């Protein structure tokens, strides 16, 4: 029984060490702290993604509006160019144009030049907006990938945390069972020790009874012999 007790105590001690090791690992990893940091980072990344998406939509609207303005300016510019060509064609060859026609021509020509400048400016703005939109799209893609990575990492950490908790619960249950078994073994050991003591005591008493019986028979024989001699 002593060997069984030693084995049981050794098993319990091993489980305690294993449980302590699991607790240390859990403490070293600081899973809950990491999860809190990851969740906070995920919220920030989600807000950044949302902001980038909003900015991207706004840039798309700006690009669309600039394209409309560019198309309209180009159309007006073509009309002005056509008007200039018509004015040139109507002017008699070799004759001086009237002052009114000269003014009209100059105004249209000036408007045409201004419109060309506006078109160039719009093209620059459009190119810049499209470049910004492309950069923003790349940033958005990178940020979305980071967000997915953080989400995946968070899920993996939570899965590991659940696995560790489940292992600790299983170990605690096993430890409790072993403690119960240990108590049972100790009780059985006590009972066994009492039984051994009782058997030893019975054997001692049996030998004593046998000895007393022999002495009794001896005394009986002496008694018979003594009575015979007296007769």
PDB file of C-alpha atoms in Angstrom:
ATOM      1  CA  UNK A   1       0.000   0.000   0.000  1.00  0.00           C
ATOM      2  CA  UNK A   2       2.897   2.337   0.696  1.00  0.00           C
ATOM      3  CA  UNK A   3       4.113   1.920  -2.900  1.00  0.00           C
ATOM      4  CA  UNK A   4       0.648   2.728  -4.224  1.00  0.00           C
ATOM      5  CA  UNK A   5       0.507   5.836  -2.068  1.00  0.00           C
ATOM      6  CA  UNK A   6       3.904   6.928  -3.366  1.00  0.00           C
ATOM      7  CA  UNK A   7       2.799   6.373  -6.959  1.00  0.00           C
ATOM      8  CA  UNK A   8      -0.411   8.298  -6.382  1.00  0.00           C
ATOM      9  CA  UNK A   9       1.392  11.195  -4.710  1.00  0.00           C
ATOM     10  CA  UNK A  10       3.950  11.270  -7.532  1.00  0.00           C
ATOM     11  CA  UNK A  11       1.191  11.399 -10.156  1.00  0.00           C
ATOM     12  CA  UNK A  12      -0.537  14.234  -8.326  1.00  0.00           C
ATOM     13  CA  UNK A  13       2.714  16.160  -8.022  1.00  0.00           C
ATOM     14  CA  UNK A  14       3.359  15.738 -11.762  1.00  0.00           C
ATOM     15  CA  UNK A  15      -0.089  17.077 -12.514  1.00  0.00           C
ATOM     16  CA  UNK A  16       0.496  20.027 -10.231  1.00  0.00           C
ATOM     17  CA  UNK A  17       3.740  20.820 -12.028  1.00  0.00           C
ATOM     18  CA  UNK A  18       2.033  20.499 -15.385  1.00  0.00           C
ATOM     19  CA  UNK A  19      -0.762  22.776 -14.254  1.00  0.00           C
ATOM     20  CA  UNK A  20       1.783  25.277 -12.967  1.00  0.00           C
ATOM     21  CA  UNK A  21       3.625  25.110 -16.285  1.00  0.00           C
ATOM     22  CA  UNK A  22       0.399  25.794 -18.201  1.00  0.00           C
ATOM     23  CA  UNK A  23      -0.318  28.739 -15.925  1.00  0.00           C
ATOM     24  CA  UNK A  24       3.192  30.100 -16.494  1.00  0.00           C
ATOM     25  CA  UNK A  25       2.827  29.783 -20.238  1.00  0.00           C
ATOM     26  CA  UNK A  26      -0.502  31.518 -20.052  1.00  0.00           C
ATOM     27  CA  UNK A  27       1.042  34.279 -17.980  1.00  0.00           C
ATOM     28  CA  UNK A  28       4.063  34.674 -20.269  1.00  0.00           C
ATOM     29  CA  UNK A  29       1.931  35.013 -23.363  1.00  0.00           C
ATOM     30  CA  UNK A  30      -0.443  37.398 -21.605  1.00  0.00           C
ATOM     31  CA  UNK A  31      -3.198  36.336 -23.960  1.00  0.00           C
ATOM     32  CA  UNK A  32      -5.819  38.624 -22.542  1.00  0.00           C
ATOM     33  CA  UNK A  33      -3.526  41.647 -22.850  1.00  0.00           C
ATOM     34  CA  UNK A  34      -2.651  40.741 -26.423  1.00  0.00           C
ATOM     35  CA  UNK A  35      -6.317  40.277 -27.267  1.00  0.00           C
ATOM     36  CA  UNK A  36      -7.183  43.684 -25.839  1.00  0.00           C
ATOM     37  CA  UNK A  37      -4.392  45.303 -27.842  1.00  0.00           C
ATOM     38  CA  UNK A  38      -5.438  43.468 -30.992  1.00  0.00           C
ATOM     39  CA  UNK A  39      -9.072  44.422 -30.582  1.00  0.00           C
ATOM     40  CA  UNK A  40      -8.075  48.061 -30.044  1.00  0.00           C
ATOM     41  CA  UNK A  41      -5.869  47.943 -33.125  1.00  0.00           C
ATOM     42  CA  UNK A  42      -8.682  46.352 -35.105  1.00  0.00           C
ATOM     43  CA  UNK A  43     -11.033  49.172 -34.145  1.00  0.00           C
ATOM     44  CA  UNK A  44      -8.422  51.713 -35.232  1.00  0.00           C
ATOM     45  CA  UNK A  45      -7.765  49.873 -38.495  1.00  0.00           C
ATOM     46  CA  UNK A  46     -11.490  49.608 -39.146  1.00  0.00           C
ATOM     47  CA  UNK A  47     -11.895  53.352 -38.663  1.00  0.00           C
ATOM     48  CA  UNK A  48      -8.905  54.032 -40.910  1.00  0.00           C
ATOM     49  CA  UNK A  49     -10.334  51.738 -43.583  1.00  0.00           C
ATOM     50  CA  UNK A  50     -13.686  53.485 -43.345  1.00  0.00           C
ATOM     51  CA  UNK A  51     -12.023  56.905 -43.589  1.00  0.00           C
ATOM     52  CA  UNK A  52      -9.994  55.831 -46.608  1.00  0.00           C
ATOM     53  CA  UNK A  53     -13.099  54.439 -48.270  1.00  0.00           C
ATOM     54  CA  UNK A  54     -14.910  57.731 -47.682  1.00  0.00           C
ATOM     55  CA  UNK A  55     -11.948  59.703 -49.025  1.00  0.00           C
ATOM     56  CA  UNK A  56     -11.764  57.403 -52.023  1.00  0.00           C
ATOM     57  CA  UNK A  57     -15.443  57.915 -52.778  1.00  0.00           C
ATOM     58  CA  UNK A  58     -15.031  61.680 -52.475  1.00  0.00           C
ATOM     59  CA  UNK A  59     -12.054  61.610 -54.830  1.00  0.00           C
ATOM     60  CA  UNK A  60     -14.055  59.574 -57.306  1.00  0.00           C
ATOM     61  CA  UNK A  61     -16.774  62.224 -57.177  1.00  0.00           C
ATOM     62  CA  UNK A  62     -14.159  64.938 -57.652  1.00  0.00           C
ATOM     63  CA  UNK A  63     -12.663  63.104 -60.614  1.00  0.00           C
ATOM     64  CA  UNK A  64     -16.100  62.639 -62.122  1.00  0.00           C
ATOM     65  CA  UNK A  65     -16.900  66.334 -61.644  1.00  0.00           C
ATOM     66  CA  UNK A  66     -13.567  67.385 -63.126  1.00  0.00           C
ATOM     67  CA  UNK A  67     -14.198  65.176 -66.142  1.00  0.00           C
ATOM     68  CA  UNK A  68     -17.578  66.828 -66.644  1.00  0.00           C
ATOM     69  CA  UNK A  69     -16.010  70.278 -66.383  1.00  0.00           C
ATOM     70  CA  UNK A  70     -13.271  69.256 -68.780  1.00  0.00           C
ATOM     71  CA  UNK A  71     -15.774  67.893 -71.286  1.00  0.00           C
ATOM     72  CA  UNK A  72     -17.866  71.061 -71.031  1.00  0.00           C
ATOM     73  CA  UNK A  73     -14.832  73.325 -71.353  1.00  0.00           C
ATOM     74  CA  UNK A  74     -13.626  71.334 -74.348  1.00  0.00           C
ATOM     75  CA  UNK A  75     -17.045  71.650 -75.976  1.00  0.00           C
ATOM     76  CA  UNK A  76     -17.173  75.419 -75.383  1.00  0.00           C
ATOM     77  CA  UNK A  77     -13.619  75.752 -76.632  1.00  0.00           C
ATOM     78  CA  UNK A  78     -14.518  73.961 -79.852  1.00  0.00           C
ATOM     79  CA  UNK A  79     -17.490  76.278 -80.307  1.00  0.00           C
ATOM     80  CA  UNK A  80     -15.260  79.308 -79.774  1.00  0.00           C
ATOM     81  CA  UNK A  81     -12.745  77.962 -82.238  1.00  0.00           C
ATOM     82  CA  UNK A  82     -15.537  77.474 -84.745  1.00  0.00           C
ATOM     83  CA  UNK A  83     -16.726  81.043 -84.124  1.00  0.00           C
ATOM     84  CA  UNK A  84     -13.213  82.358 -84.705  1.00  0.00           C
ATOM     85  CA  UNK A  85     -12.973  80.443 -87.949  1.00  0.00           C
ATOM     86  CA  UNK A  86     -16.339  81.831 -89.073  1.00  0.00           C
ATOM     87  CA  UNK A  87     -15.292  85.389 -88.227  1.00  0.00           C
ATOM     88  CA  UNK A  88     -12.107  84.956 -90.204  1.00  0.00           C
ATOM     89  CA  UNK A  89     -14.003  83.574 -93.167  1.00  0.00           C
ATOM     90  CA  UNK A  90     -16.511  86.450 -93.146  1.00  0.00           C
ATOM     91  CA  UNK A  91     -13.802  89.110 -93.194  1.00  0.00           C
ATOM     92  CA  UNK A  92     -13.299  90.385 -96.806  1.00  0.00           C
ATOM     93  CA  UNK A  93      -9.882  89.686 -98.198  1.00  0.00           C
ATOM     94  CA  UNK A  94      -7.716  92.771 -98.356  1.00  0.00           C
ATOM     95  CA  UNK A  95     -10.247  94.953 -96.550  1.00  0.00           C
ATOM     96  CA  UNK A  96      -9.929  96.159 -92.997  1.00  0.00           C
ATOM     97  CA  UNK A  97     -12.428  94.681 -90.614  1.00  0.00           C
ATOM     98  CA  UNK A  98     -14.818  96.993 -88.843  1.00  0.00           C
ATOM     99  CA  UNK A  99     -13.985  97.996 -85.265  1.00  0.00           C
ATOM    100  CA  UNK A 100     -16.961  96.024 -83.959  1.00  0.00           C
ATOM    101  CA  UNK A 101     -15.853  92.886 -85.728  1.00  0.00           C
ATOM    102  CA  UNK A 102     -12.321  93.357 -84.435  1.00  0.00           C
ATOM    103  CA  UNK A 103     -13.595  93.703 -80.876  1.00  0.00           C
ATOM    104  CA  UNK A 104     -15.802  90.653 -81.235  1.00  0.00           C
ATOM    105  CA  UNK A 105     -12.966  88.651 -82.677  1.00  0.00           C
ATOM    106  CA  UNK A 106     -10.573  89.778 -79.939  1.00  0.00           C
ATOM    107  CA  UNK A 107     -13.066  88.918 -77.184  1.00  0.00           C
ATOM    108  CA  UNK A 108     -13.736  85.500 -78.610  1.00  0.00           C
ATOM    109  CA  UNK A 109     -10.024  84.921 -79.071  1.00  0.00           C
ATOM    110  CA  UNK A 110      -9.334  85.960 -75.466  1.00  0.00           C
ATOM    111  CA  UNK A 111     -12.114  83.728 -74.173  1.00  0.00           C
ATOM    112  CA  UNK A 112     -10.708  80.928 -76.255  1.00  0.00           C
ATOM    113  CA  UNK A 113      -7.238  81.358 -74.725  1.00  0.00           C
ATOM    114  CA  UNK A 114      -8.712  81.528 -71.219  1.00  0.00           C
ATOM    115  CA  UNK A 115     -10.696  78.405 -71.921  1.00  0.00           C
ATOM    116  CA  UNK A 116      -7.584  76.622 -73.150  1.00  0.00           C
ATOM    117  CA  UNK A 117      -5.832  77.613 -69.912  1.00  0.00           C
ATOM    118  CA  UNK A 118      -8.802  76.360 -67.880  1.00  0.00           C
ATOM    119  CA  UNK A 119      -8.745  73.093 -69.779  1.00  0.00           C
ATOM    120  CA  UNK A 120      -5.030  72.662 -69.041  1.00  0.00           C
ATOM    121  CA  UNK A 121      -5.660  73.415 -65.356  1.00  0.00           C
ATOM    122  CA  UNK A 122      -8.544  70.953 -65.252  1.00  0.00           C
ATOM    123  CA  UNK A 123      -6.374  68.284 -66.850  1.00  0.00           C
ATOM    124  CA  UNK A 124      -3.688  68.864 -64.210  1.00  0.00           C
ATOM    125  CA  UNK A 125      -6.271  68.647 -61.426  1.00  0.00           C
ATOM    126  CA  UNK A 126      -7.748  65.544 -62.992  1.00  0.00           C
ATOM    127  CA  UNK A 127      -4.351  63.864 -63.283  1.00  0.00           C
ATOM    128  CA  UNK A 128      -3.536  64.818 -59.689  1.00  0.00           C
ATOM    129  CA  UNK A 129      -6.888  63.542 -58.423  1.00  0.00           C
ATOM    130  CA  UNK A 130      -6.514  60.267 -60.286  1.00  0.00           C
ATOM    131  CA  UNK A 131      -2.982  59.889 -58.909  1.00  0.00           C
ATOM    132  CA  UNK A 132      -4.245  60.554 -55.374  1.00  0.00           C
ATOM    133  CA  UNK A 133      -7.090  58.126 -55.914  1.00  0.00           C
ATOM    134  CA  UNK A 134      -4.670  55.420 -57.082  1.00  0.00           C
ATOM    135  CA  UNK A 135      -2.421  56.045 -54.063  1.00  0.00           C
ATOM    136  CA  UNK A 136      -5.433  55.938 -51.807  1.00  0.00           C
ATOM    137  CA  UNK A 137      -6.604  52.692 -53.379  1.00  0.00           C
ATOM    138  CA  UNK A 138      -3.192  51.130 -52.739  1.00  0.00           C
ATOM    139  CA  UNK A 139      -3.204  52.352 -49.131  1.00  0.00           C
ATOM    140  CA  UNK A 140      -6.715  51.020 -48.731  1.00  0.00           C
ATOM    141  CA  UNK A 141      -5.673  47.625 -50.070  1.00  0.00           C
ATOM    142  CA  UNK A 142      -2.658  47.480 -47.728  1.00  0.00           C
ATOM    143  CA  UNK A 143      -4.775  48.524 -44.763  1.00  0.00           C
ATOM    144  CA  UNK A 144      -7.468  45.978 -45.582  1.00  0.00           C
ATOM    145  CA  UNK A 145      -4.818  43.252 -45.733  1.00  0.00           C
ATOM    146  CA  UNK A 146      -3.488  44.373 -42.343  1.00  0.00           C
ATOM    147  CA  UNK A 147      -7.016  44.349 -40.987  1.00  0.00           C
ATOM    148  CA  UNK A 148      -7.576  40.809 -42.261  1.00  0.00           C
ATOM    149  CA  UNK A 149      -4.226  39.727 -40.804  1.00  0.00           C
ATOM    150  CA  UNK A 150      -5.064  41.235 -37.405  1.00  0.00           C
ATOM    151  CA  UNK A 151      -8.479  39.582 -37.473  1.00  0.00           C
ATOM    152  CA  UNK A 152      -6.943  36.229 -38.333  1.00  0.00           C
ATOM    153  CA  UNK A 153      -4.275  36.636 -35.632  1.00  0.00           C
ATOM    154  CA  UNK A 154      -6.908  37.603 -33.086  1.00  0.00           C
ATOM    155  CA  UNK A 155      -8.958  34.503 -33.975  1.00  0.00           C
ATOM    156  CA  UNK A 156      -5.847  32.326 -33.632  1.00  0.00           C
ATOM    157  CA  UNK A 157      -5.016  33.836 -30.224  1.00  0.00           C
ATOM    158  CA  UNK A 158      -8.579  33.309 -29.013  1.00  0.00           C
ATOM    159  CA  UNK A 159      -8.503  29.709 -30.253  1.00  0.00           C
ATOM    160  CA  UNK A 160      -5.210  29.102 -28.429  1.00  0.00           C
ATOM    161  CA  UNK A 161      -6.589  30.759 -25.313  1.00  0.00           C
ATOM    162  CA  UNK A 162      -9.659  28.503 -25.379  1.00  0.00           C
ATOM    163  CA  UNK A 163      -7.451  25.432 -25.901  1.00  0.00           C
ATOM    164  CA  UNK A 164      -5.274  26.358 -22.920  1.00  0.00           C
ATOM    165  CA  UNK A 165      -8.288  27.024 -20.716  1.00  0.00           C
ATOM    166  CA  UNK A 166      -9.792  23.684 -21.714  1.00  0.00           C
ATOM    167  CA  UNK A 167      -6.519  21.884 -20.967  1.00  0.00           C
ATOM    168  CA  UNK A 168      -6.307  23.560 -17.570  1.00  0.00           C
ATOM    169  CA  UNK A 169      -9.903  22.557 -16.805  1.00  0.00           C
ATOM    170  CA  UNK A 170      -9.135  18.958 -17.816  1.00  0.00           C
ATOM    171  CA  UNK A 171      -6.040  18.945 -15.618  1.00  0.00           C
ATOM    172  CA  UNK A 172      -7.973  20.396 -12.706  1.00  0.00           C
ATOM    173  CA  UNK A 173     -10.601  17.681 -13.099  1.00  0.00           C
ATOM    174  CA  UNK A 174      -7.899  15.008 -13.250  1.00  0.00           C
ATOM    175  CA  UNK A 175      -6.178  16.511 -10.232  1.00  0.00           C
ATOM    176  CA  UNK A 176      -9.423  16.547  -8.275  1.00  0.00           C
ATOM    177  CA  UNK A 177     -10.077  12.930  -9.214  1.00  0.00           C
ATOM    178  CA  UNK A 178      -6.589  11.931  -8.168  1.00  0.00           C
ATOM    179  CA  UNK A 179      -7.001  13.732  -4.871  1.00  0.00           C
ATOM    180  CA  UNK A 180     -10.215  11.762  -4.314  1.00  0.00           C
ATOM    181  CA  UNK A 181      -8.449   8.535  -5.297  1.00  0.00           C
ATOM    182  CA  UNK A 182      -5.607   9.427  -2.961  1.00  0.00           C
ATOM    183  CA  UNK A 183      -8.035   9.828  -0.065  1.00  0.00           C
ATOM    184  CA  UNK A 184      -9.603   6.470  -0.918  1.00  0.00           C
ATOM    185  CA  UNK A 185      -6.210   4.804  -1.127  1.00  0.00           C
ATOM    186  CA  UNK A 186      -5.168   6.290   2.196  1.00  0.00           C
ATOM    187  CA  UNK A 187      -8.370   5.042   3.812  1.00  0.00           C
ATOM    188  CA  UNK A 188      -7.879   1.621   2.284  1.00  0.00           C
ATOM    189  CA  UNK A 189      -4.304   1.641   3.449  1.00  0.00           C
ATOM    190  CA  UNK A 190      -5.408   2.478   6.955  1.00  0.00           C
ATOM    191  CA  UNK A 191      -7.972  -0.312   6.853  1.00  0.00           C
ATOM    192  CA  UNK A 192      -5.381  -2.685   5.476  1.00  0.00           C
ATOM    193  CA  UNK A 193      -2.934  -1.749   8.225  1.00  0.00           C
ATOM    194  CA  UNK A 194      -5.646  -2.364  10.814  1.00  0.00           C
ATOM    195  CA  UNK A 195      -6.411  -5.717   9.232  1.00  0.00           C
ATOM    196  CA  UNK A 196      -2.759  -6.696   9.365  1.00  0.00           C
ATOM    197  CA  UNK A 197      -2.560  -5.623  12.988  1.00  0.00           C
ATOM    198  CA  UNK A 198      -5.709  -7.618  13.730  1.00  0.00           C
ATOM    199  CA  UNK A 199      -4.289 -10.709  11.999  1.00  0.00           C
ATOM    200  CA  UNK A 200      -1.094 -10.401  14.000  1.00  0.00           C
ATOM    201  CA  UNK A 201      -3.096  -9.973  17.176  1.00  0.00           C
ATOM    202  CA  UNK A 202      -5.281 -12.962  16.329  1.00  0.00           C
ATOM    203  CA  UNK A 203      -2.212 -15.059  15.638  1.00  0.00           C
ATOM    204  CA  UNK A 204      -0.705 -13.988  18.950  1.00  0.00           C
ATOM    205  CA  UNK A 205      -3.931 -14.789  20.758  1.00  0.00           C
ATOM    206  CA  UNK A 206      -4.166 -18.154  18.988  1.00  0.00           C
ATOM    207  CA  UNK A 207      -0.686 -19.064  20.090  1.00  0.00           C
ATOM    208  CA  UNK A 208      -1.502 -17.929  23.614  1.00  0.00           C
ATOM    209  CA  UNK A 209      -4.733 -19.971  23.616  1.00  0.00           C
ATOM    210  CA  UNK A 210      -2.835 -22.992  22.363  1.00  0.00           C
ATOM    211  CA  UNK A 211      -0.219 -22.510  25.057  1.00  0.00           C
ATOM    212  CA  UNK A 212      -2.882 -22.127  27.727  1.00  0.00           C
ATOM    213  CA  UNK A 213      -4.624 -25.255  26.446  1.00  0.00           C
ATOM    214  CA  UNK A 214      -1.409 -27.193  26.683  1.00  0.00           C
ATOM    215  CA  UNK A 215      -0.823 -25.897  30.195  1.00  0.00           C
ATOM    216  CA  UNK A 216      -4.416 -26.800  31.081  1.00  0.00           C
ATOM    217  CA  UNK A 217      -3.954 -30.334  29.791  1.00  0.00           C
ATOM    218  CA  UNK A 218      -0.703 -30.577  31.703  1.00  0.00           C
ATOM    219  CA  UNK A 219      -2.371 -29.412  34.883  1.00  0.00           C
ATOM    220  CA  UNK A 220      -5.234 -31.841  34.293  1.00  0.00           C
ATOM    221  CA  UNK A 221      -2.771 -34.698  33.950  1.00  0.00           C
ATOM    222  CA  UNK A 222      -1.002 -33.620  37.113  1.00  0.00           C
ATOM    223  CA  UNK A 223      -4.336 -33.320  38.835  1.00  0.00           C
ATOM    224  CA  UNK A 224      -5.308 -36.857  37.803  1.00  0.00           C
ATOM    225  CA  UNK A 225      -1.951 -38.236  38.886  1.00  0.00           C
ATOM    226  CA  UNK A 226      -2.077 -36.358  42.173  1.00  0.00           C
ATOM    227  CA  UNK A 227      -5.598 -37.618  42.947  1.00  0.00           C
ATOM    228  CA  UNK A 228      -4.513 -41.164  42.059  1.00  0.00           C
ATOM    229  CA  UNK A 229      -1.596 -41.007  44.428  1.00  0.00           C
ATOM    230  CA  UNK A 230      -3.805 -39.638  47.143  1.00  0.00           C
ATOM    231  CA  UNK A 231      -6.205 -42.513  46.697  1.00  0.00           C
TER     232      UNK A 231
END
